[in-house]
Coordinates of N, CA and C in Angstrom, one line a residue:
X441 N 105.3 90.1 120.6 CA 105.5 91.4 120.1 C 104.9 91.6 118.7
X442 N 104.9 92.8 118.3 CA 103.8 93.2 117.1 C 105.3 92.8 116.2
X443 N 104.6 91.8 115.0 CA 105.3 91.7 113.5 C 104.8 91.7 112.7
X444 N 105.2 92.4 111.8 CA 104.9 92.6 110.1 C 105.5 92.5 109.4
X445 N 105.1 91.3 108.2 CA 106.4 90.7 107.0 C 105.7 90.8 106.0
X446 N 106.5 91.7 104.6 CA 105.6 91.9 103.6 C 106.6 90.8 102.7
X447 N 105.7 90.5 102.0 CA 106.3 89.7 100.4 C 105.8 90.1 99.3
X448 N 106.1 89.8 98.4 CA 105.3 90.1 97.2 C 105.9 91.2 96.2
X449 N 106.7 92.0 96.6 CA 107.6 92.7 95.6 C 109.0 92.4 94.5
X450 N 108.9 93.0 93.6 CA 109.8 92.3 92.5 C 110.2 93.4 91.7
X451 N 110.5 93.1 90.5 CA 110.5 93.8 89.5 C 109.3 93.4 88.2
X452 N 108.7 94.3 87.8 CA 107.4 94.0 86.6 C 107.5 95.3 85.7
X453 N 107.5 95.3 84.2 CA 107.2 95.8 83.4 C 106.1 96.9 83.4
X454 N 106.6 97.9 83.0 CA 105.0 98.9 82.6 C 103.7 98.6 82.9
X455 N 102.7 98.9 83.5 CA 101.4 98.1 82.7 C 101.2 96.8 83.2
X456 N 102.5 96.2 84.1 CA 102.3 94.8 84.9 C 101.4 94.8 86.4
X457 N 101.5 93.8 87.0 CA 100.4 93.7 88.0 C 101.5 93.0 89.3
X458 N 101.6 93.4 90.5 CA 101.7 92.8 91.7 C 100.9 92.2 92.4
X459 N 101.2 91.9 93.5 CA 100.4 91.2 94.9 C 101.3 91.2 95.9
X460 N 101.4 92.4 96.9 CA 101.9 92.9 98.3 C 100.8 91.8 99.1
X461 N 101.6 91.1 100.3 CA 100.7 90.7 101.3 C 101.9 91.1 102.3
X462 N 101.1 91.0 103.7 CA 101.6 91.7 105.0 C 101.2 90.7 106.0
X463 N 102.2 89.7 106.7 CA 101.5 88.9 107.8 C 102.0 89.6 109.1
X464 N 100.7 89.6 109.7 CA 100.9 89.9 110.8 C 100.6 89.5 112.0
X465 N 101.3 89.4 113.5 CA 101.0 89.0 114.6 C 101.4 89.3 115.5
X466 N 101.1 89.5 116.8 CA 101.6 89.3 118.1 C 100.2 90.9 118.6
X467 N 99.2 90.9 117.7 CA 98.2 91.8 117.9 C 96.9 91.2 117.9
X468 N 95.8 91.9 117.8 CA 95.0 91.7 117.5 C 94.1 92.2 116.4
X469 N 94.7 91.5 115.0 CA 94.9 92.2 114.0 C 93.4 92.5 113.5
X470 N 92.5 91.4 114.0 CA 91.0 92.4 113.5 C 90.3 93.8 113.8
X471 N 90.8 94.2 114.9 CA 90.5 95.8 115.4 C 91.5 96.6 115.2
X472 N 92.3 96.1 114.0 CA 93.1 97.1 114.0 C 93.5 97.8 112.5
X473 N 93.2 99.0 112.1 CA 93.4 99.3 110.8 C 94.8 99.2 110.5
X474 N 95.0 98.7 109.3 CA 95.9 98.8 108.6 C 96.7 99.2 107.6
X475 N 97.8 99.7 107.2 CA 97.9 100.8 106.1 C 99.0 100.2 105.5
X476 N 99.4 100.7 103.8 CA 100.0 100.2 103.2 C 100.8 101.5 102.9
X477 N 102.2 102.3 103.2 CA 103.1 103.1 103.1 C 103.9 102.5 101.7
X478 N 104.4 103.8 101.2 CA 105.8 103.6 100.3 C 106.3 104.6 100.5
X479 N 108.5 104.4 100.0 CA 109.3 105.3 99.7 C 110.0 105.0 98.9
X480 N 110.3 105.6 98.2 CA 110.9 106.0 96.8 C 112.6 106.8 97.6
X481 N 113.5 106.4 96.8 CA 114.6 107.0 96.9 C 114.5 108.8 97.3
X482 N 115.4 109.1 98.2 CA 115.2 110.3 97.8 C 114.0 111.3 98.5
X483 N 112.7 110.6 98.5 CA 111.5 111.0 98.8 C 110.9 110.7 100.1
X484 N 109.9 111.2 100.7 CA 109.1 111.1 102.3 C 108.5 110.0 101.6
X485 N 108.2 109.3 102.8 CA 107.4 107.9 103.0 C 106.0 108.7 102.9
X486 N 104.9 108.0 101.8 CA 103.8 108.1 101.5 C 102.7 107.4 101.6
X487 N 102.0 107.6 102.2 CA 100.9 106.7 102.5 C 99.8 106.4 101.3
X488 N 99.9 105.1 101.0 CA 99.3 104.5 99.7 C 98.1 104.3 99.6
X489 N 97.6 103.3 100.9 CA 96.6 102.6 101.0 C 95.7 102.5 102.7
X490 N 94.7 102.6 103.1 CA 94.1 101.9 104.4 C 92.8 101.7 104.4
X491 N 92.9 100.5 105.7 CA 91.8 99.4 105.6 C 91.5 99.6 107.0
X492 N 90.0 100.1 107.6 CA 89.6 100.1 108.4 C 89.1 98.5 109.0
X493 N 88.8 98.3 110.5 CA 88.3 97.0 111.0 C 87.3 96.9 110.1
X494 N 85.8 97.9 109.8 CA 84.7 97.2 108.9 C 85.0 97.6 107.6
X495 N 86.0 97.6 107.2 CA 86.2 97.8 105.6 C 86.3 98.8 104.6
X496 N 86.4 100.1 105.7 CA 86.3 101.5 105.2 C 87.8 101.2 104.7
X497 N 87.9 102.0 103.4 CA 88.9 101.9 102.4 C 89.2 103.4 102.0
X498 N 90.3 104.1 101.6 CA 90.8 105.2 101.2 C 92.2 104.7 100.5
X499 N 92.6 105.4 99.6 CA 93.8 105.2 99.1 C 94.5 107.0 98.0
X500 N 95.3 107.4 97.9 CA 96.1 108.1 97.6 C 95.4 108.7 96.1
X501 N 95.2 109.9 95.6 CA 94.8 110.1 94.5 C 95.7 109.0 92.9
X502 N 96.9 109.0 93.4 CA 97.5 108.6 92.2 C 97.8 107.1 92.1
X503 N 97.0 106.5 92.5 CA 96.8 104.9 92.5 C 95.4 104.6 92.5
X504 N 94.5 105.4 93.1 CA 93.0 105.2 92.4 C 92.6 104.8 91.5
X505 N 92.1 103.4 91.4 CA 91.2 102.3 90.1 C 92.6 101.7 89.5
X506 N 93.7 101.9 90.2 CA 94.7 101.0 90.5 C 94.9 100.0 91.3
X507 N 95.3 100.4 92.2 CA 95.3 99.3 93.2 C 94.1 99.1 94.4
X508 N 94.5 97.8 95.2 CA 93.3 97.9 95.5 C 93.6 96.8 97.0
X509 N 93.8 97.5 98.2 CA 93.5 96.8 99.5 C 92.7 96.4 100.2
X510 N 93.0 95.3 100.5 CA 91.7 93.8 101.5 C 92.5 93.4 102.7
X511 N 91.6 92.7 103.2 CA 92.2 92.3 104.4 C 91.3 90.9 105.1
X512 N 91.9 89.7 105.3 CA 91.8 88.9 105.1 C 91.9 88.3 107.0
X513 N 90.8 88.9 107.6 CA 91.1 88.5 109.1 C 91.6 87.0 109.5
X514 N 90.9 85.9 108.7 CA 91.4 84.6 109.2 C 92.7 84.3 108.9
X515 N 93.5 85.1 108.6 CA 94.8 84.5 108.0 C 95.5 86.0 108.6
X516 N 95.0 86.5 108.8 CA 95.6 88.1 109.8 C 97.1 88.4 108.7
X517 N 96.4 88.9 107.6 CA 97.2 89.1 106.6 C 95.8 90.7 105.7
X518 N 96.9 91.9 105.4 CA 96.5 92.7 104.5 C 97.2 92.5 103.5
X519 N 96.7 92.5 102.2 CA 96.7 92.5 100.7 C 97.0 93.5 100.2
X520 N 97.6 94.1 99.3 CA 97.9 95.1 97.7 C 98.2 94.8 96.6
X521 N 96.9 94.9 95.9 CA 96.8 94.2 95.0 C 96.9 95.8 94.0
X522 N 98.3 95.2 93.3 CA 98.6 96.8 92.5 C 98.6 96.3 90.7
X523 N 97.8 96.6 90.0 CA 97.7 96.9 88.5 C 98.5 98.0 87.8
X524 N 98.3 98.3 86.9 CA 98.8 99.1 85.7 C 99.9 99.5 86.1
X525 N 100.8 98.9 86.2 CA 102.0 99.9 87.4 C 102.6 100.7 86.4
X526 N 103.0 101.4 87.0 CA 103.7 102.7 86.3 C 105.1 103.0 86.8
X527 N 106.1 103.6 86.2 CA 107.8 103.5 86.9 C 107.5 104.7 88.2
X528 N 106.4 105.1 88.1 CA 106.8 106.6 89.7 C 105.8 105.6 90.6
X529 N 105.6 104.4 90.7 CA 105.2 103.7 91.4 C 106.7 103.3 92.3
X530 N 107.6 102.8 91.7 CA 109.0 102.5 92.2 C 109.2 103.0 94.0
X531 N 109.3 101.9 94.3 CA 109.5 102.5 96.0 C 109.6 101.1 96.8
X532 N 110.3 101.5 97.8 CA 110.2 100.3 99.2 C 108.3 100.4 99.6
X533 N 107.7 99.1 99.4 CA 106.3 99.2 100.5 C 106.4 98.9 101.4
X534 N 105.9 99.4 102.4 CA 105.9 99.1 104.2 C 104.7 98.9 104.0
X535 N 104.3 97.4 105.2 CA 103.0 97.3 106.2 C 102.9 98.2 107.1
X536 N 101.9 98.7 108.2 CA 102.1 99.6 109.1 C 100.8 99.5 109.9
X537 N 100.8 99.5 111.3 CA 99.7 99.7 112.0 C 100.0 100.5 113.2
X538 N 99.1 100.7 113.6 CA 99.3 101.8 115.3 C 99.2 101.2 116.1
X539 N 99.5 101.5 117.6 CA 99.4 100.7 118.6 C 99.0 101.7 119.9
X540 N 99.4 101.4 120.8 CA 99.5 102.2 122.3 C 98.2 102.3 122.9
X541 N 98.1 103.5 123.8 CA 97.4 104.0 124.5 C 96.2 104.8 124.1
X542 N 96.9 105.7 123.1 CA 96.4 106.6 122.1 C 97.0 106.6 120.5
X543 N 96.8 105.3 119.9 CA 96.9 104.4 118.8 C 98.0 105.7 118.5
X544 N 99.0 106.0 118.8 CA 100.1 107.0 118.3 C 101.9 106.3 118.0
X545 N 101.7 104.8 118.8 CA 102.9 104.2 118.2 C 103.0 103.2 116.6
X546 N 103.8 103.6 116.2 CA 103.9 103.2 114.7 C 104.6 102.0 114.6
X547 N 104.2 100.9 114.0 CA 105.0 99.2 113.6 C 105.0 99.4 112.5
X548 N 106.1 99.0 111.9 CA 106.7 99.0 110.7 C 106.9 97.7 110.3
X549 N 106.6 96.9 109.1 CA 107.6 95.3 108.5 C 108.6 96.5 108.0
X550 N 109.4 95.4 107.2 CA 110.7 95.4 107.0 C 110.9 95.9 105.7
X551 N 109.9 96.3 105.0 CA 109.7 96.8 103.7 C 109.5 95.5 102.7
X552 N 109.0 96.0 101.4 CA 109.5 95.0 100.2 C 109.7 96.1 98.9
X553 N 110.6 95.8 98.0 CA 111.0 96.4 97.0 C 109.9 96.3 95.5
X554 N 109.7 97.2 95.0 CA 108.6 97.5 93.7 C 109.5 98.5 93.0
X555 N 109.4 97.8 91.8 CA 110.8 98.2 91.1 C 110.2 98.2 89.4
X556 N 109.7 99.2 88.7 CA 108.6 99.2 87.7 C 109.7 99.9 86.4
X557 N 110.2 98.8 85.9 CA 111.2 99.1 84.4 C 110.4 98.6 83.3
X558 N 111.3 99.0 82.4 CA 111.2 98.4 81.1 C 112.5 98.2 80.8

C-alpha cells in the first residue's frame, strides 16, 4: 500500500533553515509527482511545493527563493529544503501524491510539525 513518512520538522528561530524529507513506498515513486502541502491552525491546507517526474518545479508565491524541492528517485524520497523561515511559515507539512485511474485519489503521510519562534 502507498506510504508516506515525513521527518524533518522542529522548532527553528527566525531566519533558521529546515530539511523536510518524505519516504515513500508501496508505488512507483519515479512516475509520480509529488507535492509538499501545509496547514497552519485554523487555516485550509496549502499547497507549498511540486516536483514533476522530469523535474518541473513550481512552488507558492510566498516561499519563492525560499525554499526549495528535489527528489531523489534512488532512495524514493522528496526533499524541502526550507531557509529564511519566517513565523507565518508555522504549519503541519504533509507529503502528498495522487493515485487511481484518473490520478484523482489523494495519499497523505502523517504530517510533520514547523513551528518558527523566537
Amino acid at each position: 500500500q502507498v506510504q508516506l513518512v515525513e521527518s524533518g520538522g522542529g522548532l527553528v528561530q527566525p531566519g533558521g533553515s529546515l530539511r523536510l524529507s518524505c519516504a515513500a513506498s508501496g508505488f512507483i515513486f519515479s512516475i509520480k509527482t509529488m507535492n509538499w502541502y501545509r496547514q497552519a491552525p485554523g487555516k485550509e491546507r496549502e499547497l507549498v511545493a511540486t516536483i514533476t517526474p522530469d523535474g518541473r518545479i513550481s512552488y507558492v508565491d510566498s516561499v519563492k527563493g525560499r525554499f526549495t524541492i528535489s527528489r531523489d528517485n534512488s532512495k524514493n524520497t522528496v526533499l524541502l529544503q526550507m531557509n529564511s523561515l519566517k513565523p507565518e511559515d508555522t504549519a503541519v507539512y504533509y507529503c502528498n501524491t495522487r493515485a487511481g485511474p484518473y490520478q484523482t485519489r489523494d495519499y497523505w503521510g502523517q504530517g510533520t510539525q514547523v513551528t518558527v519562534s523566537s
